[in-house]
Amino acid sequence: MSSHDLHLEGAPFLKEQNAGLYEPAGSKSLGEATERSSKQNRAIAAEIPSWQDWRESARQIKQFAIANLDKLLVQFEERISARGATVLWAENAEQANRLVLDIAREHHVKTVVKGKSMVSEEMELNHTFEAAGIRAVETDLGEYIVQLAHQRPTHIVTPALHLSAEDVGKIFAERLGEPFSADHQHLTNVARRHLREEYLKADMGMSGVNFAVADTGTLVVVENEGNGGLSTSTPPIHVALMGIEKVLPSIYYLPVFLNLLGRSGTGQKLTTYTHLIHGATPGKKLYVIILDNGRTNVLADPATHAALHCIRCGACLNACPVYRRVGGWAYGWVYPGPIGSIVTPGLVGLKSAGKLPFASSLCGACQEVCPIKIDIPHQLVHLRHRAVNEPSPMNSLSERLTWKAWAWAMSGSKRYRLAMAAVRLGVRMAKFLPWHPGKLGAWTRGRELPRVPGPAFRKSWSRHRSQLDSHDRSDRT
Ligand code: SF4
């Protein structure tokens, strides 16, 4: 299955392909890399005695920011516009794509260099550029690799997590005509050499936004490779893409988030580069596109709106036993892992998100590592509840009837006995039927038909009691 097949189909989770990883041969790389990241995160967090206080502060700041989005976003717009930036608003991905294309056409853009942006993935911006004949080059190393391989990112922080150095060496040999090598330093140098040329040729640069600070009108972009800085400052135009949830009330709160993001995302005390962009550089253009794309739907549900507190550090993915097993593509859309299972139903609708809220063991590891203390397991349970009570793929007639029958059987002792007798009879009869019938086959293939146990306890007990009674009676006589 190619990753492109998954595009907005609704998550194919738990379909027949779930026997293993979607990413070819990704199991080993993914398992090792996520385990390593989780260990690093835990170790670095353990060094900070006030780690829990930082988490609580971040939670409260985000809670305030999301509750006051309307005022803070307008304040951010006013402040950054006063320093030459143009702020544009998009209700959905289509509008955002149109805005980017309008900017590109107005400035006769032929080549774009792109820093890392999950919003750009969400908008499928590269397809839009391709259709318009504009060359778009991803410059984050992981994004660059998956773009060359015509794949989708598997992780929100480390997009090429599923690929080994050998895989990357083969991709570079095939797509860039470079001699094969699996040496990490050599591969990095190759990417750097090719990307340098792209920065110098580019007519427009793009970036995501980690935080948008309202009181100073500042865009904050954090990164490790220097590509974010080059993409935003080398070309004459910079277009920044951000979701409405990126806003922070004040620059004074930024250090809390920078400390948490570096440690939780990549196990670093601080990311290598933190860019604070206060407005347009003289002689250059700065556009900021603020995207809703379903986020206000998430905001409208009090049980899940804390999902908007997410700072996309990826720690919950690394800690999740389900993500570690199946990888990112299985989730069928841009945001994988535990946070994706909440965000995706909010952004594309519960109906399209299919079974994502059920793709969790609810072990709570995600909540434990989340730097913003987002209660992911309870949000998943809430979405499961909605999924079985609202029209959705989880709410089929047969499933509803099954649960109704179960509730009826469990609500009285006579009904329960009757149901158990029916089950015993059913299991006895089942051995005369084919054991892998139709859709049930996916479930029955890995299971044995249980053996019907001896008489039920109630029956044995009443037989035993009547024997005891008859002994008593004979003793007395
Ligand atoms: S939910 Fe928490 S742990 Fe997961 S990506 Fe968002 S901030 Fe990080």
Short mmCIF file of C-alpha atoms and ligand atoms in Angstrom, two decimals:
data_model
loop_
_atom_site.label_atom_id
_atom_site.label_comp_id
_atom_site.label_asym_id
_atom_site.label_seq_id
_atom_site.Cartn_x
_atom_site.Cartn_y
_atom_site.Cartn_z
CA MET A 1 0.00 0.00 0.00
CA SER A 2 1.45 3.39 -0.91
CA SER A 3 1.07 6.15 1.62
CA HIS A 4 -0.86 8.23 -0.95
CA ASP A 5 -3.69 5.71 -0.84
CA LEU A 6 -4.41 6.83 2.69
CA HIS A 7 -5.08 10.45 1.76
CA LEU A 8 -8.21 11.56 3.59
CA GLU A 9 -9.87 8.22 3.11
CA GLY A 10 -10.70 8.11 6.73
CA ALA A 11 -8.41 6.03 8.84
CA PRO A 12 -8.01 2.48 7.59
CA PHE A 13 -7.18 1.49 11.14
CA LEU A 14 -8.19 -2.01 12.15
CA LYS A 15 -8.94 -3.04 8.59
CA GLU A 16 -7.51 -6.28 7.29
CA GLN A 17 -4.04 -4.76 6.70
CA ASN A 18 -3.59 -4.35 10.44
CA ALA A 19 -1.58 -7.53 10.75
CA GLY A 20 1.63 -5.49 10.87
CA LEU A 21 3.22 -2.22 10.00
CA TYR A 22 2.11 -0.19 7.04
CA GLU A 23 5.55 1.29 6.59
CA PRO A 24 7.53 -1.37 4.73
CA ALA A 25 10.20 -2.85 7.01
CA GLY A 26 9.68 0.03 9.39
CA SER A 27 9.02 -2.07 12.46
CA LYS A 28 12.60 -2.23 13.72
CA SER A 29 13.51 1.42 13.09
CA LEU A 30 10.25 2.64 14.59
CA GLY A 31 10.40 0.45 17.68
CA GLU A 32 14.01 1.35 18.41
CA ALA A 33 13.68 5.05 17.69
CA THR A 34 10.51 5.54 19.73
CA GLU A 35 11.95 3.58 22.64
CA ARG A 36 15.14 5.68 22.51
CA SER A 37 13.14 8.96 22.40
CA SER A 38 10.91 7.91 25.29
CA LYS A 39 13.94 7.01 27.45
CA GLN A 40 15.65 10.30 26.59
CA ASN A 41 12.52 12.30 27.41
CA ARG A 42 12.10 10.56 30.76
CA ALA A 43 15.76 11.04 31.70
CA ILE A 44 15.84 14.71 30.79
CA ALA A 45 12.53 15.42 32.55
CA ALA A 46 13.81 13.63 35.68
CA GLU A 47 16.69 16.15 35.87
CA ILE A 48 14.23 19.00 36.49
CA PRO A 49 12.80 19.03 40.02
CA SER A 50 10.05 21.46 38.98
CA TRP A 51 9.06 19.48 35.85
CA GLN A 52 5.53 18.90 37.13
CA ASP A 53 5.16 22.60 37.97
CA TRP A 54 6.23 23.52 34.44
CA ARG A 55 3.65 21.12 33.03
CA GLU A 56 0.93 22.61 35.19
CA SER A 57 1.92 26.17 34.25
CA ALA A 58 1.86 25.26 30.56
CA ARG A 59 -1.56 23.64 30.94
CA GLN A 60 -2.99 26.75 32.58
CA ILE A 61 -1.45 29.15 30.06
CA LYS A 62 -2.81 27.09 27.16
CA GLN A 63 -6.20 26.85 28.81
CA PHE A 64 -6.30 30.66 29.09
CA ALA A 65 -5.08 31.12 25.51
CA ILE A 66 -7.68 28.77 24.02
CA ALA A 67 -10.47 30.32 26.09
CA ASN A 68 -9.47 33.77 24.78
CA LEU A 69 -8.55 32.86 21.21
CA ASP A 70 -10.77 35.53 19.66
CA LYS A 71 -9.09 38.43 21.47
CA LEU A 72 -5.55 37.07 21.38
CA LEU A 73 -5.56 36.32 17.65
CA VAL A 74 -6.81 39.83 16.86
CA GLN A 75 -4.13 41.31 19.14
CA PHE A 76 -1.47 39.21 17.42
CA GLU A 77 -2.71 40.36 14.01
CA GLU A 78 -2.65 44.03 15.00
CA ARG A 79 0.85 43.88 16.46
CA ILE A 80 2.55 41.98 13.64
CA SER A 81 0.68 43.91 10.92
CA ALA A 82 2.00 47.16 12.43
CA ARG A 83 5.48 45.91 11.52
CA GLY A 84 4.74 45.22 7.88
CA ALA A 85 3.31 41.68 7.90
CA THR A 86 0.14 40.82 6.01
CA VAL A 87 -2.18 38.56 8.01
CA LEU A 88 -4.71 36.45 6.08
CA TRP A 89 -7.42 34.21 7.53
CA ALA A 90 -8.56 30.88 6.08
CA GLU A 91 -11.61 28.96 7.17
CA ASN A 92 -10.49 25.73 5.56
CA ALA A 93 -7.62 24.08 3.70
CA GLU A 94 -9.04 25.01 0.29
CA GLN A 95 -9.11 28.70 1.15
CA ALA A 96 -5.61 28.53 2.62
CA ASN A 97 -4.29 26.86 -0.54
CA ARG A 98 -5.92 29.55 -2.64
CA LEU A 99 -4.34 32.30 -0.54
CA VAL A 100 -0.87 30.75 -0.90
CA LEU A 101 -1.34 30.37 -4.66
CA ASP A 102 -2.53 33.98 -5.01
CA ILE A 103 0.61 35.19 -3.23
CA ALA A 104 2.80 32.95 -5.39
CA ARG A 105 1.16 34.14 -8.62
CA GLU A 106 1.28 37.80 -7.63
CA HIS A 107 5.05 37.51 -7.15
CA HIS A 108 5.67 35.19 -10.14
CA VAL A 109 7.01 32.45 -7.89
CA LYS A 110 8.49 29.39 -9.59
CA THR A 111 10.32 27.67 -6.72
CA VAL A 112 9.43 27.46 -3.04
CA VAL A 113 11.56 26.18 -0.16
CA LYS A 114 9.53 24.89 2.76
CA GLY A 115 10.48 24.59 6.41
CA LYS A 116 8.63 22.02 8.49
CA SER A 117 4.90 22.67 8.78
CA MET A 118 2.20 20.21 9.82
CA VAL A 119 -0.42 22.72 8.63
CA SER A 120 1.07 22.53 5.15
CA GLU A 121 0.71 18.73 5.31
CA GLU A 122 -2.88 19.20 6.49
CA MET A 123 -3.57 21.48 3.50
CA GLU A 124 -1.86 19.09 1.05
CA LEU A 125 -0.05 22.19 -0.16
CA ASN A 126 2.55 20.30 -2.19
CA HIS A 127 -0.20 18.87 -4.40
CA THR A 128 -1.56 22.39 -4.94
CA PHE A 129 1.89 23.67 -5.93
CA GLU A 130 2.43 20.72 -8.23
CA ALA A 131 -0.91 21.30 -9.98
CA ALA A 132 0.01 24.98 -10.45
CA GLY A 133 3.42 24.12 -11.93
CA ILE A 134 5.34 25.51 -8.92
CA ARG A 135 8.30 23.53 -7.61
CA ALA A 136 8.12 23.04 -3.84
CA VAL A 137 11.11 21.59 -1.98
CA GLU A 138 10.89 20.37 1.61
CA THR A 139 14.02 21.42 3.50
CA ASP A 140 13.62 19.65 6.87
CA LEU A 141 15.88 16.61 6.42
CA GLY A 142 13.18 14.08 7.30
CA GLU A 143 10.57 15.84 5.14
CA TYR A 144 13.11 16.11 2.29
CA ILE A 145 13.74 12.35 2.44
CA VAL A 146 10.05 11.38 2.46
CA GLN A 147 9.34 13.88 -0.33
CA LEU A 148 12.10 12.31 -2.47
CA ALA A 149 10.69 8.85 -1.67
CA HIS A 150 7.11 10.01 -2.54
CA GLN A 151 5.94 8.98 0.90
CA ARG A 152 4.10 10.59 3.76
CA PRO A 153 5.72 11.49 7.09
CA THR A 154 5.27 8.80 9.70
CA HIS A 155 5.82 11.03 12.74
CA ILE A 156 5.02 14.67 13.45
CA VAL A 157 8.53 15.52 14.67
CA THR A 158 10.70 12.95 12.88
CA PRO A 159 8.97 12.34 9.54
CA ALA A 160 11.41 9.68 8.27
CA LEU A 161 11.52 7.70 11.51
CA HIS A 162 10.57 4.52 9.66
CA LEU A 163 13.57 4.64 7.32
CA SER A 164 17.04 3.30 8.09
CA ALA A 165 20.30 4.91 6.89
CA GLU A 166 20.45 2.19 4.20
CA ASP A 167 16.96 3.16 3.02
CA VAL A 168 17.99 6.83 2.84
CA GLY A 169 21.19 5.94 1.00
CA LYS A 170 19.16 4.08 -1.63
CA ILE A 171 16.69 6.97 -1.98
CA PHE A 172 19.51 9.50 -2.48
CA ALA A 173 21.19 7.21 -5.01
CA GLU A 174 17.96 6.73 -6.95
CA ARG A 175 16.55 10.28 -6.82
CA LEU A 176 19.66 12.46 -6.61
CA GLY A 177 22.10 10.29 -8.56
CA GLU A 178 24.51 10.17 -5.61
CA PRO A 179 26.80 7.17 -4.92
CA PHE A 180 25.22 4.86 -2.32
CA SER A 181 26.29 5.34 1.28
CA ALA A 182 24.67 4.51 4.61
CA ASP A 183 26.95 6.81 6.58
CA HIS A 184 24.90 9.37 8.53
CA GLN A 185 27.40 12.22 8.13
CA HIS A 186 27.80 11.57 4.42
CA LEU A 187 24.02 11.51 3.90
CA THR A 188 23.61 14.77 5.82
CA ASN A 189 26.32 16.41 3.70
CA VAL A 190 24.60 15.26 0.50
CA ALA A 191 21.28 16.74 1.64
CA ARG A 192 22.98 19.97 2.72
CA ARG A 193 24.74 20.36 -0.65
CA HIS A 194 21.54 19.85 -2.64
CA LEU A 195 19.42 22.04 -0.37
CA ARG A 196 21.88 24.98 -0.37
CA GLU A 197 21.28 25.35 -4.11
CA GLU A 198 17.52 25.31 -3.56
CA TYR A 199 17.62 28.15 -0.99
CA LEU A 200 19.60 30.34 -3.36
CA LYS A 201 17.20 29.71 -6.28
CA ALA A 202 13.94 29.98 -4.33
CA ASP A 203 11.49 32.84 -4.96
CA MET A 204 9.49 32.14 -1.82
CA GLY A 205 10.10 30.49 1.57
CA MET A 206 7.52 28.91 3.81
CA SER A 207 7.44 27.84 7.44
CA GLY A 208 5.15 26.56 10.11
CA VAL A 209 4.71 28.41 13.39
CA ASN A 210 5.35 26.87 16.80
CA PHE A 211 3.96 29.80 18.77
CA ALA A 212 2.37 33.13 17.86
CA VAL A 213 2.82 35.60 20.71
CA ALA A 214 -0.09 38.01 21.01
CA ASP A 215 1.33 40.83 23.15
CA THR A 216 4.42 41.33 21.00
CA GLY A 217 3.08 40.10 17.65
CA THR A 218 5.91 37.57 17.33
CA LEU A 219 6.15 34.39 15.29
CA VAL A 220 8.25 31.71 16.96
CA VAL A 221 9.79 28.97 14.81
CA VAL A 222 11.96 26.34 16.49
CA GLU A 223 14.13 23.84 14.61
CA ASN A 224 17.39 21.92 14.74
CA GLU A 225 18.85 21.99 11.25
CA GLY A 226 19.05 25.65 10.30
CA ASN A 227 16.66 24.99 7.42
CA GLY A 228 13.88 26.98 9.11
CA GLY A 229 16.12 30.05 9.33
CA LEU A 230 17.25 29.72 5.72
CA SER A 231 13.70 29.13 4.42
CA THR A 232 12.34 32.16 6.23
CA SER A 233 15.18 34.59 5.57
CA THR A 234 16.88 33.76 2.24
CA PRO A 235 14.01 34.18 -0.28
CA PRO A 236 12.39 37.61 -0.71
CA ILE A 237 8.99 36.34 0.48
CA HIS A 238 8.17 34.42 3.64
CA VAL A 239 4.75 32.80 4.08
CA ALA A 240 4.09 31.41 7.58
CA LEU A 241 1.26 28.92 8.11
CA MET A 242 -0.35 28.53 11.51
CA GLY A 243 -3.42 26.95 13.08
CA ILE A 244 -5.52 29.22 15.30
CA GLU A 245 -4.41 27.29 18.40
CA LYS A 246 -0.77 28.41 18.18
CA VAL A 247 -1.34 31.69 19.99
CA LEU A 248 0.24 32.45 23.39
CA PRO A 249 -0.89 35.46 25.43
CA SER A 250 2.53 36.87 26.30
CA ILE A 251 6.23 36.61 25.49
CA TYR A 252 6.84 36.06 29.24
CA TYR A 253 5.30 32.60 28.92
CA LEU A 254 7.45 31.54 26.00
CA PRO A 255 10.37 30.09 28.04
CA VAL A 256 8.05 27.56 29.72
CA PHE A 257 7.03 26.20 26.32
CA LEU A 258 10.52 26.26 24.80
CA ASN A 259 11.80 24.26 27.77
CA LEU A 260 9.00 21.72 27.52
CA LEU A 261 9.02 21.41 23.73
CA GLY A 262 12.75 20.67 23.36
CA ARG A 263 12.80 18.13 26.16
CA SER A 264 9.58 16.36 25.20
CA GLY A 265 10.09 16.49 21.45
CA THR A 266 13.69 15.43 20.92
CA GLY A 267 15.12 15.05 24.43
CA GLN A 268 17.11 18.28 24.07
CA LYS A 269 17.35 20.98 26.72
CA LEU A 270 16.57 23.47 23.98
CA THR A 271 16.21 23.11 20.24
CA THR A 272 19.27 24.31 18.32
CA TYR A 273 17.58 27.32 16.71
CA THR A 274 14.74 29.47 18.03
CA HIS A 275 13.68 32.18 15.59
CA LEU A 276 11.61 35.12 16.83
CA ILE A 277 10.13 36.97 13.85
CA HIS A 278 8.61 40.30 14.81
CA GLY A 279 7.57 41.56 11.38
CA ALA A 280 8.66 41.92 7.75
CA THR A 281 12.37 42.53 7.11
CA PRO A 282 12.79 45.81 5.14
CA GLY A 283 12.64 45.09 1.41
CA LYS A 284 11.01 41.67 1.97
CA LYS A 285 7.43 40.42 2.29
CA LEU A 286 5.97 38.52 5.22
CA TYR A 287 2.56 36.85 5.05
CA VAL A 288 0.94 34.99 7.93
CA ILE A 289 -1.95 32.67 7.10
CA ILE A 290 -4.10 31.72 10.10
CA LEU A 291 -6.08 28.55 9.51
CA ASP A 292 -9.17 27.18 11.23
CA ASN A 293 -9.86 24.01 9.18
CA GLY A 294 -12.12 22.37 11.77
CA ARG A 295 -10.34 23.63 14.89
CA THR A 296 -13.42 25.60 15.97
CA ASN A 297 -15.34 22.29 15.91
CA VAL A 298 -12.83 20.90 18.41
CA LEU A 299 -13.20 24.09 20.44
CA ALA A 300 -16.98 23.68 20.50
CA ASP A 301 -16.81 20.32 22.29
CA PRO A 302 -15.93 20.98 25.97
CA ALA A 303 -14.83 17.36 26.42
CA THR A 304 -12.15 17.50 23.72
CA HIS A 305 -11.15 21.16 23.34
CA ALA A 306 -8.01 20.56 25.43
CA ALA A 307 -6.66 18.80 22.32
CA LEU A 308 -6.02 22.35 21.07
CA HIS A 309 -3.44 22.76 23.85
CA CYS A 310 -1.13 20.38 21.97
CA ILE A 311 2.29 21.81 21.05
CA ARG A 312 3.03 18.92 18.63
CA CYS A 313 6.04 17.61 20.53
CA GLY A 314 5.35 14.00 19.51
CA ALA A 315 6.09 12.53 22.96
CA CYS A 316 2.72 10.77 23.12
CA LEU A 317 3.48 8.99 19.83
CA ASN A 318 6.80 7.70 21.15
CA ALA A 319 5.17 6.42 24.34
CA CYS A 320 2.15 4.81 22.68
CA PRO A 321 2.33 0.97 22.36
CA VAL A 322 -0.12 1.07 19.44
CA TYR A 323 1.81 3.72 17.46
CA ARG A 324 5.07 1.87 18.09
CA ARG A 325 3.57 -1.24 16.55
CA VAL A 326 1.73 0.15 13.55
CA GLY A 327 3.54 3.41 12.68
CA GLY A 328 2.07 6.69 11.48
CA TRP A 329 0.51 5.80 8.13
CA ALA A 330 -2.01 3.47 9.74
CA TYR A 331 -3.82 6.47 11.18
CA GLY A 332 -4.73 7.54 7.66
CA TRP A 333 -4.14 11.27 7.99
CA VAL A 334 -1.61 13.90 8.92
CA TYR A 335 -1.69 13.53 12.70
CA PRO A 336 -0.94 10.02 13.93
CA GLY A 337 -0.69 8.52 17.40
CA PRO A 338 -2.80 9.28 20.46
CA ILE A 339 -3.13 13.01 19.76
CA GLY A 340 -4.04 12.25 16.14
CA SER A 341 -6.84 9.98 17.33
CA ILE A 342 -8.42 13.02 19.01
CA VAL A 343 -7.46 15.79 16.61
CA THR A 344 -8.39 13.96 13.40
CA PRO A 345 -12.05 13.29 14.40
CA GLY A 346 -12.29 16.96 15.37
CA LEU A 347 -10.82 18.24 12.12
CA VAL A 348 -12.32 15.86 9.55
CA GLY A 349 -15.39 14.70 11.50
CA LEU A 350 -16.01 11.58 13.54
CA LYS A 351 -17.60 9.85 10.56
CA SER A 352 -14.51 10.20 8.36
CA ALA A 353 -12.12 9.45 11.21
CA GLY A 354 -13.60 5.98 11.45
CA LYS A 355 -12.18 3.89 14.24
CA LEU A 356 -9.35 6.17 15.39
CA PRO A 357 -10.69 6.75 18.94
CA PHE A 358 -10.60 2.96 19.34
CA ALA A 359 -6.95 2.71 18.27
CA SER A 360 -5.66 2.89 21.83
CA SER A 361 -5.09 0.54 24.72
CA LEU A 362 -5.99 3.41 27.12
CA CYS A 363 -2.86 2.56 29.11
CA GLY A 364 -2.37 6.27 29.93
CA ALA A 365 1.30 6.44 28.84
CA CYS A 366 0.44 9.34 26.50
CA GLN A 367 -1.04 11.46 29.28
CA GLU A 368 1.89 10.73 31.56
CA VAL A 369 4.43 12.08 29.06
CA CYS A 370 2.39 14.96 27.66
CA PRO A 371 4.12 18.21 28.66
CA ILE A 372 0.77 20.04 28.65
CA LYS A 373 -0.96 17.32 30.70
CA ILE A 374 -3.63 16.71 28.07
CA ASP A 375 -5.96 14.00 29.33
CA ILE A 376 -5.83 11.95 26.14
CA PRO A 377 -7.36 8.67 27.47
CA HIS A 378 -10.52 10.38 28.77
CA GLN A 379 -10.92 12.28 25.53
CA LEU A 380 -10.64 9.01 23.61
CA VAL A 381 -13.30 7.42 25.82
CA HIS A 382 -15.55 10.43 25.22
CA LEU A 383 -15.07 10.10 21.45
CA ARG A 384 -15.80 6.37 21.64
CA HIS A 385 -19.02 7.19 23.44
CA ARG A 386 -19.94 9.67 20.70
CA ALA A 387 -18.95 7.22 17.99
CA VAL A 388 -21.43 4.62 19.21
CA ASN A 389 -24.20 7.13 19.79
CA GLU A 390 -23.87 9.22 16.65
CA PRO A 391 -24.12 8.04 13.05
CA SER A 392 -20.64 6.70 12.33
CA PRO A 393 -18.99 3.55 10.96
CA MET A 394 -18.97 2.29 14.57
CA ASN A 395 -22.69 2.56 14.88
CA SER A 396 -23.97 -0.08 12.48
CA LEU A 397 -27.42 -1.63 12.95
CA SER A 398 -25.95 -5.05 13.74
CA GLU A 399 -23.70 -3.60 16.44
CA ARG A 400 -26.59 -1.67 18.02
CA LEU A 401 -28.79 -4.77 18.00
CA THR A 402 -26.00 -6.85 19.54
CA TRP A 403 -25.54 -4.44 22.44
CA LYS A 404 -29.31 -4.15 22.96
CA ALA A 405 -29.57 -7.94 23.20
CA TRP A 406 -26.61 -8.00 25.62
CA ALA A 407 -28.21 -5.31 27.83
CA TRP A 408 -31.51 -7.25 27.84
CA ALA A 409 -29.80 -10.51 28.82
CA MET A 410 -27.78 -8.90 31.62
CA SER A 411 -30.70 -7.16 33.29
CA GLY A 412 -32.30 -10.19 35.07
CA SER A 413 -31.14 -13.55 36.47
CA LYS A 414 -33.66 -15.59 34.45
CA ARG A 415 -32.69 -13.76 31.25
CA TYR A 416 -29.02 -14.27 32.06
CA ARG A 417 -29.54 -18.04 32.53
CA LEU A 418 -31.49 -18.21 29.29
CA ALA A 419 -28.77 -16.29 27.45
CA MET A 420 -26.02 -18.54 28.86
CA ALA A 421 -27.96 -21.65 27.80
CA ALA A 422 -28.26 -20.15 24.30
CA VAL A 423 -24.52 -19.40 24.23
CA ARG A 424 -23.63 -22.97 25.26
CA LEU A 425 -25.90 -24.33 22.57
CA GLY A 426 -24.46 -21.86 20.04
CA VAL A 427 -20.85 -22.87 20.79
CA ARG A 428 -21.79 -26.58 20.46
CA MET A 429 -23.46 -25.90 17.10
CA ALA A 430 -20.61 -23.65 15.85
CA LYS A 431 -18.25 -26.58 15.38
CA PHE A 432 -20.49 -27.82 12.55
CA LEU A 433 -20.20 -24.43 10.77
CA PRO A 434 -17.28 -22.95 8.75
CA TRP A 435 -15.01 -21.20 11.31
CA HIS A 436 -13.85 -18.31 9.06
CA PRO A 437 -17.11 -16.98 7.66
CA GLY A 438 -16.98 -13.72 5.64
CA LYS A 439 -16.08 -10.61 7.63
CA LEU A 440 -15.79 -12.63 10.84
CA GLY A 441 -12.78 -14.32 9.29
CA ALA A 442 -10.43 -11.49 10.33
CA TRP A 443 -11.39 -12.16 13.97
CA THR A 444 -11.58 -15.93 13.94
CA ARG A 445 -8.32 -16.59 12.05
CA GLY A 446 -6.19 -16.10 15.16
CA ARG A 447 -8.59 -17.80 17.58
CA GLU A 448 -9.65 -21.29 18.59
CA LEU A 449 -13.27 -22.20 19.17
CA PRO A 450 -13.60 -22.56 22.97
CA ARG A 451 -14.53 -25.94 24.45
CA VAL A 452 -17.94 -26.00 26.10
CA PRO A 453 -17.32 -26.43 29.83
CA GLY A 454 -19.19 -28.99 31.97
CA PRO A 455 -22.51 -28.18 33.68
CA ALA A 456 -22.93 -24.59 34.89
CA PHE A 457 -22.08 -23.88 38.54
CA ARG A 458 -25.73 -23.09 39.35
CA LYS A 459 -26.81 -26.48 38.03
CA SER A 460 -24.06 -28.39 39.87
CA TRP A 461 -24.79 -26.47 43.05
CA SER A 462 -28.52 -27.17 43.01
CA ARG A 463 -27.80 -30.87 42.30
CA HIS A 464 -25.32 -30.92 45.20
CA ARG A 465 -27.80 -29.16 47.49
CA SER A 466 -30.57 -31.65 46.73
CA GLN A 467 -28.15 -34.54 47.44
CA LEU A 468 -27.22 -32.93 50.79
CA ASP A 469 -30.91 -32.43 51.62
CA SER A 470 -31.76 -36.07 50.85
CA HIS A 471 -28.80 -37.22 53.08
CA ASP A 472 -30.12 -34.99 55.89
CA ARG A 473 -33.58 -36.44 55.53
CA SER A 474 -32.29 -40.08 55.57
CA ASP A 475 -30.10 -39.32 58.66
CA ARG A 476 -33.13 -37.98 60.55
CA THR A 477 -35.27 -41.02 59.72
S1 SF4 B 1 -0.69 15.65 23.00
FE1 SF4 B 1 0.95 16.27 24.40
S2 SF4 B 1 2.52 14.69 24.12
FE2 SF4 B 1 1.16 14.51 22.35
S3 SF4 B 1 2.10 15.81 20.77
FE3 SF4 B 1 0.63 17.10 21.87
S4 SF4 B 1 1.79 18.13 23.47
FE4 SF4 B 1 3.04 16.41 22.75
#
